[in-house]
Short mmCIF file of C-alpha atoms and ligand atoms in Angstrom, two decimals:
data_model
loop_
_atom_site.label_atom_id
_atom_site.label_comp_id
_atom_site.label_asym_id
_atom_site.label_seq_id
_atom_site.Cartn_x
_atom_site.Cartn_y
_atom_site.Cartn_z
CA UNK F 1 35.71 65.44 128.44
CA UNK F 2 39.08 63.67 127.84
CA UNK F 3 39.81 61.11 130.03
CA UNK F 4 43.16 62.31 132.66
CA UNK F 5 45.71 60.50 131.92
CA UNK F 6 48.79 59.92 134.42
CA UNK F 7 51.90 61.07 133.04
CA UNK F 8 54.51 58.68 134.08
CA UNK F 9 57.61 61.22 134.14
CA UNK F 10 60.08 60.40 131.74
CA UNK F 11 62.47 57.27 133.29
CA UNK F 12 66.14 58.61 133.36
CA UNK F 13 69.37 56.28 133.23
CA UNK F 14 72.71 56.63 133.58
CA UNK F 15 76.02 55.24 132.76
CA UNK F 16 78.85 56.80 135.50
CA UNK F 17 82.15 54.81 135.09
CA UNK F 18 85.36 56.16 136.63
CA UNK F 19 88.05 56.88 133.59
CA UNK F 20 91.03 55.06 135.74
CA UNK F 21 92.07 52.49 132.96
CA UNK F 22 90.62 51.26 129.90
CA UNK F 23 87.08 49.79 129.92
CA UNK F 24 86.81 46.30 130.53
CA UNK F 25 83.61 43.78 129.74
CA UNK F 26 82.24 44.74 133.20
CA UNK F 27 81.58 48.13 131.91
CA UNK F 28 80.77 47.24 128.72
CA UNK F 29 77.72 44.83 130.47
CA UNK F 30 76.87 47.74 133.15
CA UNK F 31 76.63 49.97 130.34
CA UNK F 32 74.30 47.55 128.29
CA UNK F 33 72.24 47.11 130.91
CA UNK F 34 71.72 50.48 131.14
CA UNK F 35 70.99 51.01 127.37
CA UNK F 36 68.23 47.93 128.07
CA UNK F 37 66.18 49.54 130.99
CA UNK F 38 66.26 52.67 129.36
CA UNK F 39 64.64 51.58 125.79
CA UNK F 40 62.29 48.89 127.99
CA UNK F 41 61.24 52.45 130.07
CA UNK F 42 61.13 54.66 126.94
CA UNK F 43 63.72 57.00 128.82
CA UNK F 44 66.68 59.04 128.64
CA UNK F 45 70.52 57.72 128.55
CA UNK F 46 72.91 59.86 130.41
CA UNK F 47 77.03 59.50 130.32
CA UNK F 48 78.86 60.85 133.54
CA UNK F 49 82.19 60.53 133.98
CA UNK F 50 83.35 59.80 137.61
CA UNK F 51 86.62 61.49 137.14
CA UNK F 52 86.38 63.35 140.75
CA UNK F 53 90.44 61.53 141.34
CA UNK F 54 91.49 63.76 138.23
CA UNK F 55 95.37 62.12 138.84
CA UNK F 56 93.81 58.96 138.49
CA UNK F 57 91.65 59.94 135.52
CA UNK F 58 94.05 61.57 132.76
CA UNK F 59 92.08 62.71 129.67
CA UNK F 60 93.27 59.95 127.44
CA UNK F 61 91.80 57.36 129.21
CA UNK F 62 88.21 59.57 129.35
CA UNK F 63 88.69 59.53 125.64
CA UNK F 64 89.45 56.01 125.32
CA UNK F 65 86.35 55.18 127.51
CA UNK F 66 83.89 57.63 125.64
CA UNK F 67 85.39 55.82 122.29
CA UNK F 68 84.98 52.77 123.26
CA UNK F 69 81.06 53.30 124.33
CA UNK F 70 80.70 54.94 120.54
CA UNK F 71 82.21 51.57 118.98
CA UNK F 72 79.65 49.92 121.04
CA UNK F 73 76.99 51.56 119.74
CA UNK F 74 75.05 52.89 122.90
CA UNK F 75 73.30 55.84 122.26
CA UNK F 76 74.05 58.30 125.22
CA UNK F 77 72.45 61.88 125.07
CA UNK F 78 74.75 63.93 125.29
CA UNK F 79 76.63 66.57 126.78
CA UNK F 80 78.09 64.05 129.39
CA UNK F 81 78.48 65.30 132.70
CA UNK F 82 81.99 65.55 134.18
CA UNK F 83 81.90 64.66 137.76
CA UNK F 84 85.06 67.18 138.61
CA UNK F 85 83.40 70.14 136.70
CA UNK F 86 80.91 70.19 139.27
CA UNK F 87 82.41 69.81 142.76
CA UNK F 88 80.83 73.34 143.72
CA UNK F 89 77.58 71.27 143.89
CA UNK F 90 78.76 68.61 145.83
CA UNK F 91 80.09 71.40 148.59
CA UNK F 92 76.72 72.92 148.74
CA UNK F 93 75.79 69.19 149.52
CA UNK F 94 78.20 68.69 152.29
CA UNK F 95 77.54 72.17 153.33
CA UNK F 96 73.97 71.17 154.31
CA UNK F 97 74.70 68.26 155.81
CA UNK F 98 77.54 70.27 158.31
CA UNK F 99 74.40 72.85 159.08
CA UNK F 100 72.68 70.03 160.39
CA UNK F 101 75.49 69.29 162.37
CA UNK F 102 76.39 65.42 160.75
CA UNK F 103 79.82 66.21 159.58
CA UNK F 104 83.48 66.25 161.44
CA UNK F 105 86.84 67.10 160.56
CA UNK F 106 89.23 63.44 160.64
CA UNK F 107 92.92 64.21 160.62
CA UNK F 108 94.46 60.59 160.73
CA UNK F 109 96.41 60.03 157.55
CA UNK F 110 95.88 56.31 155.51
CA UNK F 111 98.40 54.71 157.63
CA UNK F 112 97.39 55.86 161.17
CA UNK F 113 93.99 54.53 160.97
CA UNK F 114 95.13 51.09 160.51
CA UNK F 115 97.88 51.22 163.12
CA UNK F 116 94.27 52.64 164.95
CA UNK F 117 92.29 49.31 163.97
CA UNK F 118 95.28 47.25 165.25
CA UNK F 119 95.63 48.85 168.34
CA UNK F 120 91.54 48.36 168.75
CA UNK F 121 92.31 44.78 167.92
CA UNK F 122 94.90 44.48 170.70
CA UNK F 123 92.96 46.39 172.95
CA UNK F 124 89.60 44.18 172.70
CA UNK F 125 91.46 41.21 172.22
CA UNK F 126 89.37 40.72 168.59
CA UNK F 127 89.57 41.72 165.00
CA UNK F 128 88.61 45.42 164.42
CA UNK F 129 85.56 45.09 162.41
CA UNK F 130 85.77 46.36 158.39
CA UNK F 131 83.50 47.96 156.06
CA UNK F 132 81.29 46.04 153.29
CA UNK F 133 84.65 47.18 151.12
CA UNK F 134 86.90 45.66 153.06
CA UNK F 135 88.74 48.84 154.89
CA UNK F 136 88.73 49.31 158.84
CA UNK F 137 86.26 51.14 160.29
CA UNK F 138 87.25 54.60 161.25
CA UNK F 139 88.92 53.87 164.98
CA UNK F 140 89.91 57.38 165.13
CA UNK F 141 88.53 59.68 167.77
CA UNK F 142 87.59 62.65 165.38
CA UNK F 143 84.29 62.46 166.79
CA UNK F 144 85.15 63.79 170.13
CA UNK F 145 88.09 65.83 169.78
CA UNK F 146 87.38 68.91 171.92
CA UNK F 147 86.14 71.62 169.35
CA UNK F 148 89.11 73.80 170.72
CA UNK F 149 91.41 71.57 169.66
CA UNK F 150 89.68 70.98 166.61
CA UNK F 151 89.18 75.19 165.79
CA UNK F 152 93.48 75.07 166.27
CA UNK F 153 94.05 72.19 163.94
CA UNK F 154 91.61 74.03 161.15
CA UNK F 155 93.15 77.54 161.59
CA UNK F 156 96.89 75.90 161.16
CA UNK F 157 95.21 74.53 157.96
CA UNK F 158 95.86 70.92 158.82
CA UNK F 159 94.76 68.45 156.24
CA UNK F 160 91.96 66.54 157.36
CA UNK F 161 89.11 64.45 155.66
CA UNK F 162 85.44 65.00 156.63
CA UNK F 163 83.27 62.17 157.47
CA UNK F 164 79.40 61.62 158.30
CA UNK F 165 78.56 60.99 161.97
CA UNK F 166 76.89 57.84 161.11
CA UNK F 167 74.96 57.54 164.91
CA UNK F 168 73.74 61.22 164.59
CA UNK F 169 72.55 60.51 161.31
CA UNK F 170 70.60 57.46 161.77
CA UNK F 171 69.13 59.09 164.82
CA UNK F 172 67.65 61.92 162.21
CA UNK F 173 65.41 59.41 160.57
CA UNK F 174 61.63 58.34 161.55
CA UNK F 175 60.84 55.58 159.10
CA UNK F 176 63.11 52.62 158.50
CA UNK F 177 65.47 52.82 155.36
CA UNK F 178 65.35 50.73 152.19
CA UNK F 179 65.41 50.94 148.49
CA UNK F 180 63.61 49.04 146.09
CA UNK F 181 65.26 46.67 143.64
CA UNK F 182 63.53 46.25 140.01
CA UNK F 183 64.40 44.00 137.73
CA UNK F 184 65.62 44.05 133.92
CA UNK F 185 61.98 45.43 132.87
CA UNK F 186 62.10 47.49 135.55
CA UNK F 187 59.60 46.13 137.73
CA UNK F 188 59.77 45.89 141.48
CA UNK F 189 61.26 42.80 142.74
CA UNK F 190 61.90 43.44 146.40
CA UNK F 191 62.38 46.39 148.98
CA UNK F 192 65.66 46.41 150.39
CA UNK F 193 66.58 47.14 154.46
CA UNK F 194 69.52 49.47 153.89
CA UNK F 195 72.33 49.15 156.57
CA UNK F 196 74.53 52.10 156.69
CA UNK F 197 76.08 51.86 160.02
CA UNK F 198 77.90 48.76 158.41
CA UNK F 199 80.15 51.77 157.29
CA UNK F 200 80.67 53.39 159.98
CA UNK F 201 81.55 57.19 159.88
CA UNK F 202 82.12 57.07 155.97
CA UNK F 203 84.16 59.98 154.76
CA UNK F 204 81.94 62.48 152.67
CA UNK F 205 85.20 64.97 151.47
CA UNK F 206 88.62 63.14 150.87
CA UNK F 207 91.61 65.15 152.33
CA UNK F 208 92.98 65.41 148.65
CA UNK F 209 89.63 65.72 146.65
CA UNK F 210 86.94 67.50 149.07
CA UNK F 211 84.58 65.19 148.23
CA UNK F 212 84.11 61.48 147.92
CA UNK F 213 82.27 58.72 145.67
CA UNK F 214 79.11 58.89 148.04
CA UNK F 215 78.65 62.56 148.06
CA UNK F 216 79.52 62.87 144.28
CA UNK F 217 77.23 59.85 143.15
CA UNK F 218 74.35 60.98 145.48
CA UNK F 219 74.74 64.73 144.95
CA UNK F 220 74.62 64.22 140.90
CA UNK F 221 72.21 61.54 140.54
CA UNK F 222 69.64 64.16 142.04
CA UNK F 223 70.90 66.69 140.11
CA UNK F 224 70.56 64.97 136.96
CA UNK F 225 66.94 63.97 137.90
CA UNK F 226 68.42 60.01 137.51
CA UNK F 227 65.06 57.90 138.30
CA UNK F 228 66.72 54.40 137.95
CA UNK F 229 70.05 53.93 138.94
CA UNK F 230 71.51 50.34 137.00
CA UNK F 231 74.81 49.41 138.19
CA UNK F 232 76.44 45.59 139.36
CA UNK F 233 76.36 44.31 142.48
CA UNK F 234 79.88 45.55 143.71
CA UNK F 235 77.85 48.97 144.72
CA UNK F 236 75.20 47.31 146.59
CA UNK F 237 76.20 47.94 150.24
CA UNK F 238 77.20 51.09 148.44
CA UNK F 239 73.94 52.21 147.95
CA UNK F 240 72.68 51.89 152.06
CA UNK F 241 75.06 54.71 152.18
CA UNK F 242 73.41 56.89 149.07
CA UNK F 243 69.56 56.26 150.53
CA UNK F 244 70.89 57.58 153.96
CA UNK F 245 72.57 60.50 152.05
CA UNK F 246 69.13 61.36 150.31
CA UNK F 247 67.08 60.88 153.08
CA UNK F 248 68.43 63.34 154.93
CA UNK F 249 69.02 66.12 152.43
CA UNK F 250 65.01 65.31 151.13
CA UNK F 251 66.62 63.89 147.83
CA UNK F 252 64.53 61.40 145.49
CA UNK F 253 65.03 57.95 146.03
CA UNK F 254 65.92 56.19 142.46
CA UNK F 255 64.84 52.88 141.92
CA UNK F 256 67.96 50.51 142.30
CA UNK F 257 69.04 47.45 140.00
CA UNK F 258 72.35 45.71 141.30
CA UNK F 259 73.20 43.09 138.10
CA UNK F 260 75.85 40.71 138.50
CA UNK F 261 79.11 41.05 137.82
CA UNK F 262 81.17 39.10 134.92
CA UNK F 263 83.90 37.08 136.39
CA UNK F 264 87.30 36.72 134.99
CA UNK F 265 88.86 33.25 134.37
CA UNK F 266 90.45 33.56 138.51
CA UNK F 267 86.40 33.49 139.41
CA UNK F 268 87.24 37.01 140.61
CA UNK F 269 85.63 40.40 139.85
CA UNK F 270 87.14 41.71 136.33
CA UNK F 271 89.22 45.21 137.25
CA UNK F 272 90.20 47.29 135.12
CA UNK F 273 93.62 46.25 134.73
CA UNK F 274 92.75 42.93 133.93
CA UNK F 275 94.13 44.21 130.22
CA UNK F 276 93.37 40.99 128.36
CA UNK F 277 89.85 41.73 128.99
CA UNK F 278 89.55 45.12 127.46
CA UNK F 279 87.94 46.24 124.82
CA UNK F 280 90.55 47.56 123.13
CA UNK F 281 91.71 43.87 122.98
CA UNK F 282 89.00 42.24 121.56
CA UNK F 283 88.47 45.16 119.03
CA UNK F 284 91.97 45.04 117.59
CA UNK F 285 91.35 40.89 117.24
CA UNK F 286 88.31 41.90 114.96
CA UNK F 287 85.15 41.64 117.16
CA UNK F 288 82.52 43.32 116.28
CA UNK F 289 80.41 45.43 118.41
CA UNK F 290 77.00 43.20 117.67
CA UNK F 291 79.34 39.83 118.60
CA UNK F 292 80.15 41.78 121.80
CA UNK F 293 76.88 42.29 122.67
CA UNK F 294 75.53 38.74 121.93
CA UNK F 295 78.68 37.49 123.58
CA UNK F 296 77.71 39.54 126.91
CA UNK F 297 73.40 38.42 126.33
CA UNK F 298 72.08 41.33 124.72
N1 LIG M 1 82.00 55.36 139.12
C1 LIG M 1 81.67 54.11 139.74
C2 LIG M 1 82.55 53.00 139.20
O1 LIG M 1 83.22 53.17 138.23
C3 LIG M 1 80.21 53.72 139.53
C4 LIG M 1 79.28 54.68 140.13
C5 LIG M 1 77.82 54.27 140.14
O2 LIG M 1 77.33 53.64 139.20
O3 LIG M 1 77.15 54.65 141.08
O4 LIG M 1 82.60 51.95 139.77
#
């Protein structure tokens, strides 16, 4: 008889910037990084553009981006997924989540949750604690608004934002929650403790967009069957949030690998309108892709 052999199913990577300016050397090392798991795993190389913001994310800029990654020479399979093309999925997501009773309407607007956080701060005499990003923590009383009052404020078709009760959710899970972190062959190199309440009740559906990073990232990463999700270490807290998310809709867990980040000449995180560090830049100077990519170690 043959001998069985185990079938490792086929790895799965993917690239997902956001088309809100040009790309800058971040992406380009995110998105080699990517390119290097992959071939080390023999798997597949997705594209997906995170274009949920679509008046952040005007087409030219998705067709700079896509250019760009062509001139770079990474191999993507296509078609590449558009995030906004598929925000029927990320309902049916949310939708879950609100029949297990983890989701509530929020109506503050930007500016009344931090006058919120400052009154908290007056109130207890001490700062109003933020989020790994840097934003307040919601201070707004969503959470127990009486459902009367919260039935009126739907049916006059109020704009509101929906976020995650965090404390219900945590109370939904029997094991402790982690991720494990492999390195650039893929290998485990540690199991994370994940730390979602650090976020407080995030919102899952922006007012304007009806649905946010975390849903959109978790909801199509599943979709997509993504095994090994390679992205720097800005999205690290990021991803306590996604394990919750999968957890409780009985999602896959990807393996996680947070690289570093390039730093600009300020010691800061590059952004992406740090022009002088764009592609485009370098290309019109006469780089070549294969100097970019020993320039950035590959
Ligand atoms: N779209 C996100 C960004 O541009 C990255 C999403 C991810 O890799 O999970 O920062």
């Amino acid at each position: 008889m043959a001998p069985a052999h185990h079938l490792e199913p086929q790895a799965v990577l993917r690239f997902a910037p956001s088309p809100n300016g040009y790309l800058h050397l971040g992406h380009a090392l995110s998105a080699l990084e990517n390119e290097r798991l992959a071939a080390v795993l023999g798997g597949r190389l997705l594209l997906r553009i995170e274009d949920i913001d679509r008046a952040r994310c005007p087409p030219h800029l998705e067709a700079a981006m896509i250019e760009d990654l062509a001139w770079l020479g990474i191999p993507f399979e296509p078609p590449h997924r558009r995030q906004s093309e598929h925000l029927a999925d990320h309902r049916a997501m949310l939708a879950r989540l609100q029949a297990m009773g983890l989701v509530y309407p929020s109506f503050e607007s930007r500016s009344d949750l931090k006058a919120l956080a400052e009154a908290r701060a007056r109130e207890t005499g001490r700062p109003w604690p933020n989020d790994p990003d840097g934003a307040p923590l919601y201070a707004g009383s969503g959470r127990a608004m009486p459902p009367e009052e919260v039935a009126a404020r739907l049916a006059a078709g109020e704009p509101h934002a929906l976020r995650l009760d965090m404390a219900a959710a945590l109370a939904r899970l029997d094991a402790p929650l982690t991720w494990t972190e492999v390195d650039a062959a893929g290998q485990p190199l540690r199991v994370v403790p994940a730390h979602p309440a650090r976020w407080g009740d995030v919102v899952l559906a922006r007012k304007d967009l009806g649905t946010s990073y975390h849903l959109a990232v978790v909801t199509d990463d599943a979709l997509q069957g993504v095994t090994h999700v390679v992205r720097g270490m800005d999205l690290f807290e990021a991803t306590a949030v996604h394990r919750l998310l999968q957890e409780l809709l009985g999602l896959p867990a990807p393996l996680y690998r947070h690289h570093d980040l390039l730093l600009g000449p300020d010691g800061r995180k590059l952004s992406k309108s740090d022009q002088a560090e764009g592609f485009r830049a370098l290309r019109e100077a006469g780089v070549t892709a294969a100097e970019l990519r020993r320039q950035l170690g590959f």
